[in-house]
mmCIF file of C-alpha atoms in Angstrom:
data_model
loop_
_atom_site.group_PDB
_atom_site.id
_atom_site.type_symbol
_atom_site.label_atom_id
_atom_site.label_comp_id
_atom_site.label_asym_id
_atom_site.label_seq_id
_atom_site.Cartn_x
_atom_site.Cartn_y
_atom_site.Cartn_z
ATOM 1 C CA MET A 1 102.891 138.919 123.680
ATOM 2 C CA LYS A 2 104.744 141.515 121.599
ATOM 3 C CA LYS A 3 107.957 140.999 123.555
ATOM 4 C CA ILE A 4 107.728 137.261 122.973
ATOM 5 C CA LEU A 5 107.037 137.920 119.282
ATOM 6 C CA ALA A 6 110.070 140.175 119.105
ATOM 7 C CA HIS A 7 112.334 137.561 120.643
ATOM 8 C CA ILE A 8 111.039 134.903 118.259
ATOM 9 C CA LEU A 9 111.441 137.279 115.321
ATOM 10 C CA LEU A 10 115.056 138.010 116.174
ATOM 11 C CA ALA A 11 115.922 134.436 117.142
ATOM 12 C CA CYS A 12 114.836 133.158 113.717
ATOM 13 C CA ALA A 13 116.977 135.596 111.786
ATOM 14 C CA SER A 14 120.267 135.910 109.983
ATOM 15 C CA VAL A 15 122.560 138.902 109.570
ATOM 16 C CA VAL A 16 123.537 140.268 106.171
ATOM 17 C CA TYR A 17 125.920 143.095 105.429
ATOM 18 C CA ALA A 18 125.756 145.814 102.829
ATOM 19 C CA ALA A 19 128.034 148.698 101.974
ATOM 20 C CA THR A 20 126.926 152.307 101.914
ATOM 21 C CA ALA A 21 127.951 154.732 99.170
ATOM 22 C CA ASP A 22 131.071 155.755 101.106
ATOM 23 C CA GLY A 23 132.104 152.166 101.748
ATOM 24 C CA GLU A 24 130.873 151.898 105.345
ATOM 25 C CA GLU A 25 129.594 148.430 106.212
ATOM 26 C CA ILE A 26 126.136 148.222 107.796
ATOM 27 C CA ALA A 27 124.236 145.207 109.081
ATOM 28 C CA ASP A 28 120.682 144.226 108.260
ATOM 29 C CA ILE A 29 118.758 141.418 109.908
ATOM 30 C CA VAL A 30 116.702 139.134 107.691
ATOM 31 C CA THR A 31 114.109 136.903 109.354
ATOM 32 C CA ASP A 32 113.399 133.376 108.139
ATOM 33 C CA ASP A 33 110.139 134.514 106.554
ATOM 34 C CA GLY A 34 111.919 137.103 104.423
ATOM 35 C CA TYR A 35 111.420 140.319 106.384
ATOM 36 C CA ARG A 36 114.513 142.546 106.255
ATOM 37 C CA LEU A 37 115.001 144.797 109.266
ATOM 38 C CA SER A 38 117.631 147.460 109.726
ATOM 39 C CA ALA A 39 119.753 147.058 112.843
ATOM 40 C CA PRO A 40 118.101 150.036 114.652
ATOM 41 C CA VAL A 41 114.622 148.667 113.954
ATOM 42 C CA ALA A 42 115.646 145.190 115.097
ATOM 43 C CA GLU A 43 117.051 146.676 118.293
ATOM 44 C CA MET A 44 113.825 148.610 118.845
ATOM 45 C CA ILE A 45 111.776 145.416 118.546
ATOM 46 C CA GLY A 46 114.113 143.527 120.850
ATOM 47 C CA ASN A 47 113.813 146.227 123.502
ATOM 48 C CA TYR A 48 110.036 146.529 123.234
ATOM 49 C CA LYS A 49 108.617 146.832 126.726
ATOM 50 C CA ARG A 50 106.396 144.095 128.102
ATOM 51 C CA THR A 51 102.676 144.682 127.619
ATOM 52 C CA LEU A 52 99.755 142.855 129.156
ATOM 53 C CA ALA A 53 97.345 141.367 126.651
ATOM 54 C CA PRO A 54 93.670 140.804 127.501
ATOM 55 C CA ASP A 55 92.604 137.341 128.606
ATOM 56 C CA LEU A 56 91.901 135.502 125.373
ATOM 57 C CA PRO A 57 89.972 132.262 124.919
ATOM 58 C CA GLU A 58 91.833 129.113 123.951
ATOM 59 C CA PRO A 59 93.389 129.116 120.461
ATOM 60 C CA ASP A 60 90.881 128.223 117.787
ATOM 61 C CA GLY A 61 93.194 126.618 115.253
ATOM 62 C CA TRP A 62 93.278 129.267 112.525
ATOM 63 C CA ASP A 63 96.837 129.628 111.265
ATOM 64 C CA GLU A 64 96.655 132.046 108.365
ATOM 65 C CA LEU A 65 94.597 134.755 106.727
ATOM 66 C CA ASP A 66 92.266 134.026 103.853
ATOM 67 C CA SER A 67 92.680 137.253 101.950
ATOM 68 C CA PRO A 68 93.921 138.513 98.597
ATOM 69 C CA CYS A 69 95.704 141.341 100.414
ATOM 70 C CA SER A 70 99.112 141.152 102.014
ATOM 71 C CA ALA A 71 101.795 143.456 103.345
ATOM 72 C CA ALA A 72 104.298 144.908 100.933
ATOM 73 C CA PRO A 73 107.669 143.084 100.866
ATOM 74 C CA GLY A 74 109.743 143.905 103.920
ATOM 75 C CA ARG A 75 106.850 145.274 105.978
ATOM 76 C CA MET A 76 106.511 144.067 109.557
ATOM 77 C CA ARG A 77 103.130 142.662 110.500
ATOM 78 C CA ILE A 78 102.996 144.273 113.915
ATOM 79 C CA MET A 79 101.047 147.133 115.485
ATOM 80 C CA LYS A 80 97.718 146.278 113.852
ATOM 81 C CA HIS A 81 95.058 148.894 113.136
ATOM 82 C CA ILE A 82 91.477 148.012 112.239
ATOM 83 C CA VAL A 83 89.390 150.339 110.087
ATOM 84 C CA VAL A 84 85.634 149.839 109.735
ATOM 85 C CA ASP A 85 84.138 151.501 106.671
ATOM 86 C CA LYS A 86 80.478 151.885 107.612
ATOM 87 C CA PRO A 87 79.302 153.320 104.281
ATOM 88 C CA HIS A 88 80.768 150.381 102.341
ATOM 89 C CA THR A 89 80.246 147.746 105.087
ATOM 90 C CA ARG A 90 83.861 146.594 105.104
ATOM 91 C CA LEU A 91 86.454 145.972 107.803
ATOM 92 C CA TYR A 92 90.175 146.295 107.040
ATOM 93 C CA VAL A 93 93.063 144.941 109.115
ATOM 94 C CA MET A 94 96.120 147.127 108.508
ATOM 95 C CA ASN A 95 99.670 147.242 109.790
ATOM 96 C CA MET A 96 101.535 150.255 111.134
ATOM 97 C CA PHE A 97 102.534 151.282 107.607
ATOM 98 C CA GLY A 98 98.974 151.383 106.294
ATOM 99 C CA ASP A 99 99.276 148.146 104.310
ATOM 100 C CA THR A 100 95.983 146.231 104.142
ATOM 101 C CA LEU A 101 96.606 142.735 105.495
ATOM 102 C CA SER A 102 93.045 141.465 105.124
ATOM 103 C CA ARG A 103 89.510 142.713 104.545
ATOM 104 C CA TYR A 104 86.095 141.418 105.533
ATOM 105 C CA ARG A 105 82.431 142.199 105.078
ATOM 106 C CA VAL A 106 80.490 143.564 108.038
ATOM 107 C CA CYS A 107 76.986 144.538 109.022
ATOM 108 C CA ALA A 108 76.861 148.005 110.595
ATOM 109 C CA SER A 109 74.068 149.954 112.273
ATOM 110 C CA LYS A 110 70.625 150.227 110.747
ATOM 111 C CA GLU A 111 70.580 154.004 111.243
ATOM 112 C CA ARG A 112 73.158 156.293 109.632
ATOM 113 C CA GLY A 113 75.272 158.943 111.298
ATOM 114 C CA GLN A 114 77.046 159.453 114.621
ATOM 115 C CA LYS A 115 75.664 157.773 117.732
ATOM 116 C CA THR A 116 73.977 160.298 120.032
ATOM 117 C CA GLY A 117 71.670 158.173 122.195
ATOM 118 C CA LYS A 118 71.652 154.809 123.949
ATOM 119 C CA ASP A 119 69.012 153.169 121.773
ATOM 120 C CA ASP A 120 69.370 155.095 118.519
ATOM 121 C CA TRP A 121 70.600 152.053 116.515
ATOM 122 C CA ARG A 122 73.769 153.837 115.357
ATOM 123 C CA THR A 123 77.407 152.706 115.328
ATOM 124 C CA PRO A 124 79.754 155.203 117.045
ATOM 125 C CA GLU A 125 82.189 156.943 114.699
ATOM 126 C CA GLY A 126 85.781 157.731 115.637
ATOM 127 C CA SER A 127 88.862 155.966 117.003
ATOM 128 C CA PHE A 128 88.462 153.577 119.923
ATOM 129 C CA LYS A 129 90.431 151.227 122.151
ATOM 130 C CA VAL A 130 89.759 147.544 122.731
ATOM 131 C CA TYR A 131 88.973 146.842 126.378
ATOM 132 C CA GLY A 132 88.196 143.143 126.188
ATOM 133 C CA ILE A 133 87.755 140.076 124.002
ATOM 134 C CA TYR A 134 85.148 137.607 125.188
ATOM 135 C CA ASN A 135 83.876 134.172 124.297
ATOM 136 C CA SER A 136 80.277 135.039 123.400
ATOM 137 C CA THR A 137 79.151 131.599 122.242
ATOM 138 C CA ASP A 138 76.376 131.430 124.839
ATOM 139 C CA TRP A 139 75.440 135.106 124.963
ATOM 140 C CA THR A 140 71.798 135.882 124.300
ATOM 141 C CA TYR A 141 70.162 139.128 123.246
ATOM 142 C CA LYS A 142 68.535 140.921 126.197
ATOM 143 C CA ASP A 143 65.731 138.780 127.621
ATOM 144 C CA THR A 144 65.471 136.359 124.720
ATOM 145 C CA GLN A 145 67.059 132.944 124.428
ATOM 146 C CA ASP A 146 68.495 133.710 120.991
ATOM 147 C CA LYS A 147 72.274 133.314 120.780
ATOM 148 C CA CYS A 148 73.069 136.291 118.593
ATOM 149 C CA TYR A 149 76.754 137.122 119.027
ATOM 150 C CA GLY A 150 78.661 134.250 117.460
ATOM 151 C CA PRO A 151 81.888 132.864 118.968
ATOM 152 C CA PHE A 152 83.641 136.095 120.009
ATOM 153 C CA PHE A 153 82.852 139.667 121.065
ATOM 154 C CA ILE A 154 85.556 142.338 120.721
ATOM 155 C CA ALA A 155 84.375 145.045 123.123
ATOM 156 C CA LEU A 156 85.228 148.671 122.365
ATOM 157 C CA TRP A 157 85.668 151.579 124.764
ATOM 158 C CA THR A 158 83.108 154.058 123.412
ATOM 159 C CA PRO A 159 82.016 156.298 126.305
ATOM 160 C CA PRO A 160 79.458 157.543 127.118
ATOM 161 C CA PHE A 161 77.930 154.489 125.412
ATOM 162 C CA TYR A 162 78.683 150.917 126.398
ATOM 163 C CA GLY A 163 78.100 147.475 124.955
ATOM 164 C CA ILE A 164 79.423 148.345 121.481
ATOM 165 C CA GLY A 165 81.693 145.828 119.812
ATOM 166 C CA ILE A 166 82.619 143.688 116.837
ATOM 167 C CA HIS A 167 81.152 140.187 116.993
ATOM 168 C CA GLY A 168 79.888 137.193 115.071
ATOM 169 C CA THR A 169 76.255 136.486 114.272
ATOM 170 C CA ASN A 170 73.592 133.811 114.057
ATOM 171 C CA ALA A 171 72.199 135.624 111.002
ATOM 172 C CA PRO A 172 74.934 135.328 108.351
ATOM 173 C CA TYR A 173 72.517 136.563 105.686
ATOM 174 C CA SER A 174 72.660 140.019 107.328
ATOM 175 C CA VAL A 175 76.354 140.410 106.404
ATOM 176 C CA PRO A 176 77.119 142.674 104.600
ATOM 177 C CA GLY A 177 74.415 145.204 105.336
ATOM 178 C CA ARG A 178 72.985 147.870 107.644
ATOM 179 C CA ARG A 179 70.775 146.012 110.098
ATOM 180 C CA SER A 180 72.501 146.019 113.499
ATOM 181 C CA HIS A 181 71.534 147.880 116.673
ATOM 182 C CA GLY A 182 74.949 149.577 116.800
ATOM 183 C CA CYS A 183 77.555 146.819 116.900
ATOM 184 C CA MET A 184 79.459 145.533 113.887
ATOM 185 C CA ARG A 185 78.593 141.973 112.886
ATOM 186 C CA MET A 186 80.865 139.629 110.974
ATOM 187 C CA HIS A 187 80.580 136.098 109.669
ATOM 188 C CA ASN A 188 81.617 133.750 112.459
ATOM 189 C CA GLU A 189 84.643 132.391 110.616
ATOM 190 C CA ASP A 190 85.822 135.976 110.053
ATOM 191 C CA ILE A 191 85.512 137.128 113.671
ATOM 192 C CA VAL A 192 87.578 134.093 114.676
ATOM 193 C CA ARG A 193 90.386 135.288 112.440
ATOM 194 C CA VAL A 194 90.165 138.956 113.391
ATOM 195 C CA LYS A 195 90.175 138.034 117.076
ATOM 196 C CA GLN A 196 93.640 136.553 116.689
ATOM 197 C CA MET A 197 95.002 139.832 115.335
ATOM 198 C CA VAL A 198 93.691 142.077 118.116
ATOM 199 C CA ASP A 199 95.189 143.008 121.468
ATOM 200 C CA LYS A 200 94.817 145.863 123.937
ATOM 201 C CA ASP A 201 96.977 148.168 121.818
ATOM 202 C CA THR A 202 94.921 147.743 118.645
ATOM 203 C CA ARG A 203 93.106 150.883 117.528
ATOM 204 C CA ILE A 204 89.669 150.536 115.957
ATOM 205 C CA THR A 205 88.672 153.408 113.675
ATOM 206 C CA VAL A 206 85.073 153.623 112.465
ATOM 207 C CA LEU A 207 84.700 155.843 109.422
ATOM 208 C CA PRO A 208 81.690 158.203 109.363
ATOM 209 C CA ASP A 209 78.646 157.944 107.170
ATOM 210 C CA PRO A 210 78.330 160.651 104.506
ATOM 211 C CA VAL A 211 76.556 163.783 105.670
ATOM 212 C CA ALA A 212 73.059 163.954 104.201
ATOM 213 C CA GLU A 213 72.547 166.896 101.898
#
């Protein structure tokens, strides 16, 4: 996916030249959407090794972010990093430079603090990998018939605990808040958008709750 993106990025570009202080001519590449890349950076993107993305469901039709935040001019929107702020029940999608691309409300765990047990109703804190993105439309909670997970479930690798992820909800009134069993809930329209910005290389960082005095 990233290699394809790189080829598209470079194919839809033009070359501009600028002079350094000593008169040497250097080339920059400017993409059609206004991003200006130095020649070494453009070469790095073009040579990016092939990576295998997780199996994703069919495209859902969302084309753009609905957010007041955007990358600074000239920043590349690649190498996404997601930060979940448990204390303030917010999720931020950031690029490799730390620019906030979008932000969303979330519902985190009912109990505060680091997860220490299987059923302690806490969200793990730390930095985690994504190991799968699943269509969870028909998923039900344990032995009930309640469809609780919304359209998508972004599963996180959080050993020794399993089953933790970011997902939608059938209880939109719970977002934002602290009511979950350990996962991070989002409004269904928001998880659809975040799902499109996640791949196997995306890091998910969950910020810790304040230490009780």
